[in-house]
Coordinates of C-alpha atoms in Angstrom, one line a residue:
M1382 CA 10.4 -103.6 -9.5
L1383 CA 13.5 -102.0 -8.1
V1384 CA 16.0 -101.1 -10.8
L1385 CA 19.5 -99.6 -10.9
A1386 CA 20.1 -97.6 -14.1
L1387 CA 23.6 -96.7 -15.4
D1388 CA 25.0 -94.8 -18.4
T1389 CA 28.5 -93.7 -19.4
S1390 CA 28.0 -93.3 -23.1
T1391 CA 28.2 -89.4 -23.0
P1392 CA 30.2 -87.0 -20.8
A1393 CA 27.5 -87.6 -18.1
V1394 CA 28.3 -90.2 -15.5
T1395 CA 24.8 -91.4 -14.6
A1396 CA 23.5 -93.7 -11.9
G1397 CA 20.0 -93.9 -10.4
V1398 CA 17.6 -96.1 -8.5
V1399 CA 14.1 -96.3 -9.9
T1400 CA 10.9 -98.3 -9.5
V1401 CA 9.3 -99.7 -12.6
S1402 CA 5.6 -100.8 -12.6
A1403 CA 2.6 -100.8 -14.8
D1404 CA 1.9 -97.3 -13.5
G1405 CA 5.2 -95.9 -14.7
V1406 CA 8.7 -95.1 -13.6
T1407 CA 9.5 -93.3 -10.3
V1408 CA 13.0 -92.1 -9.6
L1409 CA 14.1 -92.7 -5.9
A1410 CA 17.6 -91.3 -6.2
E1411 CA 20.1 -90.3 -8.8
R1412 CA 23.6 -89.0 -9.1
V1413 CA 24.9 -87.4 -12.3
T1414 CA 28.2 -85.6 -13.0
I1415 CA 29.2 -84.1 -16.3
D1416 CA 32.9 -85.1 -16.7
A1417 CA 34.0 -87.0 -19.8
R1418 CA 37.2 -88.1 -18.1
A1419 CA 35.8 -89.5 -14.8
H1420 CA 33.5 -92.4 -15.8
G1421 CA 35.6 -95.1 -14.2
E1422 CA 36.4 -92.9 -11.2
L1423 CA 32.8 -91.7 -10.4
L1424 CA 30.4 -94.4 -11.5
T1425 CA 30.7 -96.8 -8.5
P1426 CA 30.6 -94.0 -5.9
H1427 CA 27.6 -92.6 -7.8
L1428 CA 25.7 -95.9 -7.8
L1429 CA 26.5 -96.5 -4.1
A1430 CA 25.4 -93.0 -3.2
A1431 CA 22.2 -93.4 -5.1
T1432 CA 21.3 -96.7 -3.4
E1433 CA 22.1 -95.2 0.0
S1434 CA 20.0 -92.2 -0.7
A1435 CA 17.1 -94.4 -1.9
G1436 CA 17.3 -96.4 1.3
V1437 CA 18.0 -99.7 -0.4
T1438 CA 20.9 -102.1 -0.7
L1439 CA 22.3 -103.7 -3.9
R1440 CA 20.9 -107.0 -2.7
E1441 CA 17.4 -105.6 -3.0
L1442 CA 17.7 -104.8 -6.7
D1443 CA 15.6 -106.8 -9.1
A1444 CA 17.4 -105.7 -12.3
L1445 CA 19.9 -103.4 -13.9
V1446 CA 19.5 -101.2 -17.0
C1447 CA 22.7 -100.0 -18.8
G1448 CA 23.1 -97.6 -21.7
V1449 CA 25.2 -99.3 -24.4
G1450 CA 25.8 -96.3 -26.6
P1451 CA 26.6 -95.3 -29.2
G1452 CA 29.5 -93.8 -27.4
P1453 CA 33.3 -93.7 -27.2
F1454 CA 35.1 -96.9 -26.3
T1455 CA 36.6 -95.9 -22.9
G1456 CA 33.6 -94.3 -21.3
L1457 CA 31.1 -96.9 -22.6
R1458 CA 33.1 -99.9 -21.4
A1459 CA 33.3 -98.4 -17.9
G1460 CA 29.5 -98.5 -17.5
M1461 CA 29.0 -101.8 -19.2
A1462 CA 31.7 -103.6 -17.3
T1463 CA 30.3 -102.3 -14.0
A1464 CA 26.8 -103.4 -14.9
A1465 CA 27.9 -106.8 -16.1
A1466 CA 29.9 -107.4 -12.9
L1467 CA 27.0 -106.3 -10.7
G1468 CA 24.5 -108.4 -12.5
H1469 CA 26.7 -111.4 -12.3
S1470 CA 27.5 -111.0 -8.6
L1471 CA 23.9 -110.2 -7.6
G1472 CA 22.4 -112.8 -9.9
I1473 CA 20.0 -110.4 -11.5
P1474 CA 19.3 -109.5 -15.2
V1475 CA 21.1 -106.6 -17.0
H1476 CA 19.1 -105.1 -19.8
P1477 CA 21.0 -103.1 -22.5
V1478 CA 19.4 -99.9 -23.8
C1479 CA 20.5 -97.8 -26.7
S1480 CA 21.5 -94.5 -25.0
L1481 CA 19.8 -92.4 -27.7
D1482 CA 16.5 -94.3 -27.0
A1483 CA 16.9 -93.4 -23.3
I1484 CA 17.1 -89.7 -24.2
A1485 CA 14.1 -90.1 -26.6
A1486 CA 12.0 -91.6 -23.8
E1487 CA 12.1 -88.2 -22.0
V1488 CA 11.4 -86.0 -25.0
T1489 CA 8.0 -84.4 -25.2
A1490 CA 8.2 -82.7 -28.6
G1491 CA 4.7 -83.7 -29.8
E1492 CA 6.2 -84.3 -33.3
P1493 CA 9.0 -86.3 -34.9
F1494 CA 12.4 -85.5 -33.5
L1495 CA 16.1 -86.4 -33.5
V1496 CA 18.5 -87.3 -30.7
V1497 CA 22.0 -86.1 -31.3
T1498 CA 25.1 -86.8 -29.1
D1499 CA 28.8 -86.1 -29.5
A1500 CA 30.8 -88.7 -31.5
R1501 CA 34.0 -86.5 -31.4
R1502 CA 36.1 -86.1 -34.6
R1503 CA 33.7 -83.4 -35.6
E1504 CA 30.9 -86.0 -35.9
V1505 CA 27.7 -86.8 -34.1
Y1506 CA 25.8 -89.9 -33.2
W1507 CA 22.1 -89.6 -34.1
A1508 CA 18.8 -91.3 -34.6
A1509 CA 15.3 -90.3 -35.7
Y1510 CA 12.1 -90.9 -33.7
D1511 CA 8.4 -90.5 -34.4
A1512 CA 6.2 -88.3 -32.2
G1513 CA 5.6 -91.2 -29.8
G1514 CA 9.4 -91.8 -29.3
T1515 CA 9.7 -94.9 -31.4
R1516 CA 13.0 -95.0 -33.3
T1517 CA 12.5 -94.8 -37.1
R1518 CA 16.1 -94.5 -38.2
G1519 CA 19.6 -95.1 -36.8
P1520 CA 21.6 -94.9 -34.8
E1521 CA 24.1 -93.5 -37.3
V1522 CA 27.4 -91.5 -37.1
S1523 CA 28.1 -88.6 -39.5
P1524 CA 29.2 -85.0 -39.6
P1525 CA 26.4 -82.7 -38.4
A1526 CA 25.9 -81.3 -41.9
D1527 CA 25.1 -84.8 -43.2
V1528 CA 22.2 -85.4 -40.8
D1529 CA 19.5 -85.4 -43.5
D1530 CA 16.3 -86.2 -41.6
P1531 CA 13.5 -83.6 -41.9
A1532 CA 12.7 -83.5 -38.2
R1533 CA 12.5 -79.9 -36.9
V1534 CA 13.3 -80.7 -33.3
A1535 CA 16.4 -82.4 -31.7
A1536 CA 17.4 -83.4 -28.2
G1537 CA 20.8 -84.5 -26.9
Q1538 CA 24.0 -82.8 -26.1
Q1539 CA 24.8 -82.0 -29.8
A1540 CA 21.3 -80.9 -30.8
P1541 CA 22.4 -77.3 -31.5
A1542 CA 25.0 -78.6 -34.0
V1543 CA 22.3 -79.9 -36.4
G1544 CA 20.4 -76.6 -36.5
R1545 CA 17.1 -77.8 -35.1
T1546 CA 14.9 -76.5 -32.3
V1547 CA 16.5 -77.8 -29.1
A1548 CA 14.5 -80.1 -26.7
E1549 CA 15.5 -81.6 -23.4
P1550 CA 17.2 -83.7 -22.1
A1551 CA 20.8 -83.3 -23.2
Y1552 CA 21.9 -86.7 -21.7
P1553 CA 20.4 -90.0 -20.8
T1554 CA 18.7 -90.0 -17.4
P1555 CA 17.9 -92.9 -15.0
A1556 CA 14.2 -92.4 -15.7
G1557 CA 14.8 -92.4 -19.5
L1558 CA 16.9 -95.6 -19.3
A1559 CA 14.2 -97.3 -17.3
R1560 CA 11.4 -96.2 -19.5
A1561 CA 13.3 -97.4 -22.6
A1562 CA 13.6 -100.9 -21.0
A1563 CA 10.2 -101.0 -19.1
G1564 CA 8.5 -103.3 -21.5
R1565 CA 11.2 -106.0 -21.2
L1566 CA 11.6 -105.4 -17.5
L1567 CA 7.9 -105.9 -16.8
S1568 CA 7.5 -108.9 -19.1
G1569 CA 10.3 -110.8 -17.6
A1570 CA 11.9 -111.2 -21.0
T1571 CA 15.5 -112.5 -21.2
P1572 CA 17.8 -109.6 -21.7
D1573 CA 19.6 -109.1 -25.0
L1574 CA 23.3 -109.5 -25.0
L1575 CA 25.2 -106.6 -23.5
T1576 CA 26.8 -105.4 -26.8
P1577 CA 28.3 -102.0 -27.1
L1578 CA 27.2 -99.7 -30.0
Y1579 CA 30.4 -98.1 -31.2
L1580 CA 29.4 -97.5 -34.9
R1581 CA 33.0 -97.1 -35.8
R1582 CA 36.0 -99.5 -36.2
P1583 CA 38.6 -99.1 -33.5
D1584 CA 41.5 -96.7 -34.0
A1585 CA 44.0 -99.4 -33.1
V1586 CA 44.6 -102.1 -35.7
E1587 CA 46.9 -105.1 -36.0
P1588 CA 50.1 -104.2 -37.7
G1589 CA 50.6 -105.5 -41.2
A1590 CA 53.6 -107.3 -42.6
P1591 CA 56.9 -105.3 -42.1
K1592 CA 57.9 -103.3 -45.2
R1593 CA 60.9 -104.4 -47.1
V1594 CA 63.8 -102.0 -46.6
T1595 CA 66.5 -103.6 -48.7
T1596 CA 66.6 -104.7 -52.4
P1597 CA 66.7 -108.5 -52.8

């Protein structure tokens, strides 16, 4: 199965073409740039460069996998909107993946671990996993000091902030995204809804009633 994997939930703008089979995941080509302000600008060029480097066309894809966060609104929506548009135009399924799960799929700690990414505002997104990479808690958002799981190892961009032994990777990879979705891809299951994981209410809110400025 030929799969395009995308993620814009972190400062990494990630696109890659992989094959997924019962024997595992093989990366054919990938493009990754660390730039938190260039998700919208770089994602499409990255995915086109990855397909060209892999020697395939978009029409040959069987499915897409897209990281759905947790992550900040602007970056996350760039990847999800691109994946949704491609899936619709190509008539292929788009499978959402928790971006923390994609990182966890690449961790080889040999013991329970955390995945921790940047939530800004002096906070982190995090989740806990068992030694086999199955999520056991989260995702949650909190200050680093409030991450109260006993795991001694952490992966993800903000792993150093929680004072654990640091493991790789720092960001979601095309291989990790595909591995996190492999079961559903190979089973032919209907994709879940492409729903973003923000974990916060938006900063913008509807204005309330105007305040009275004169005495009745």
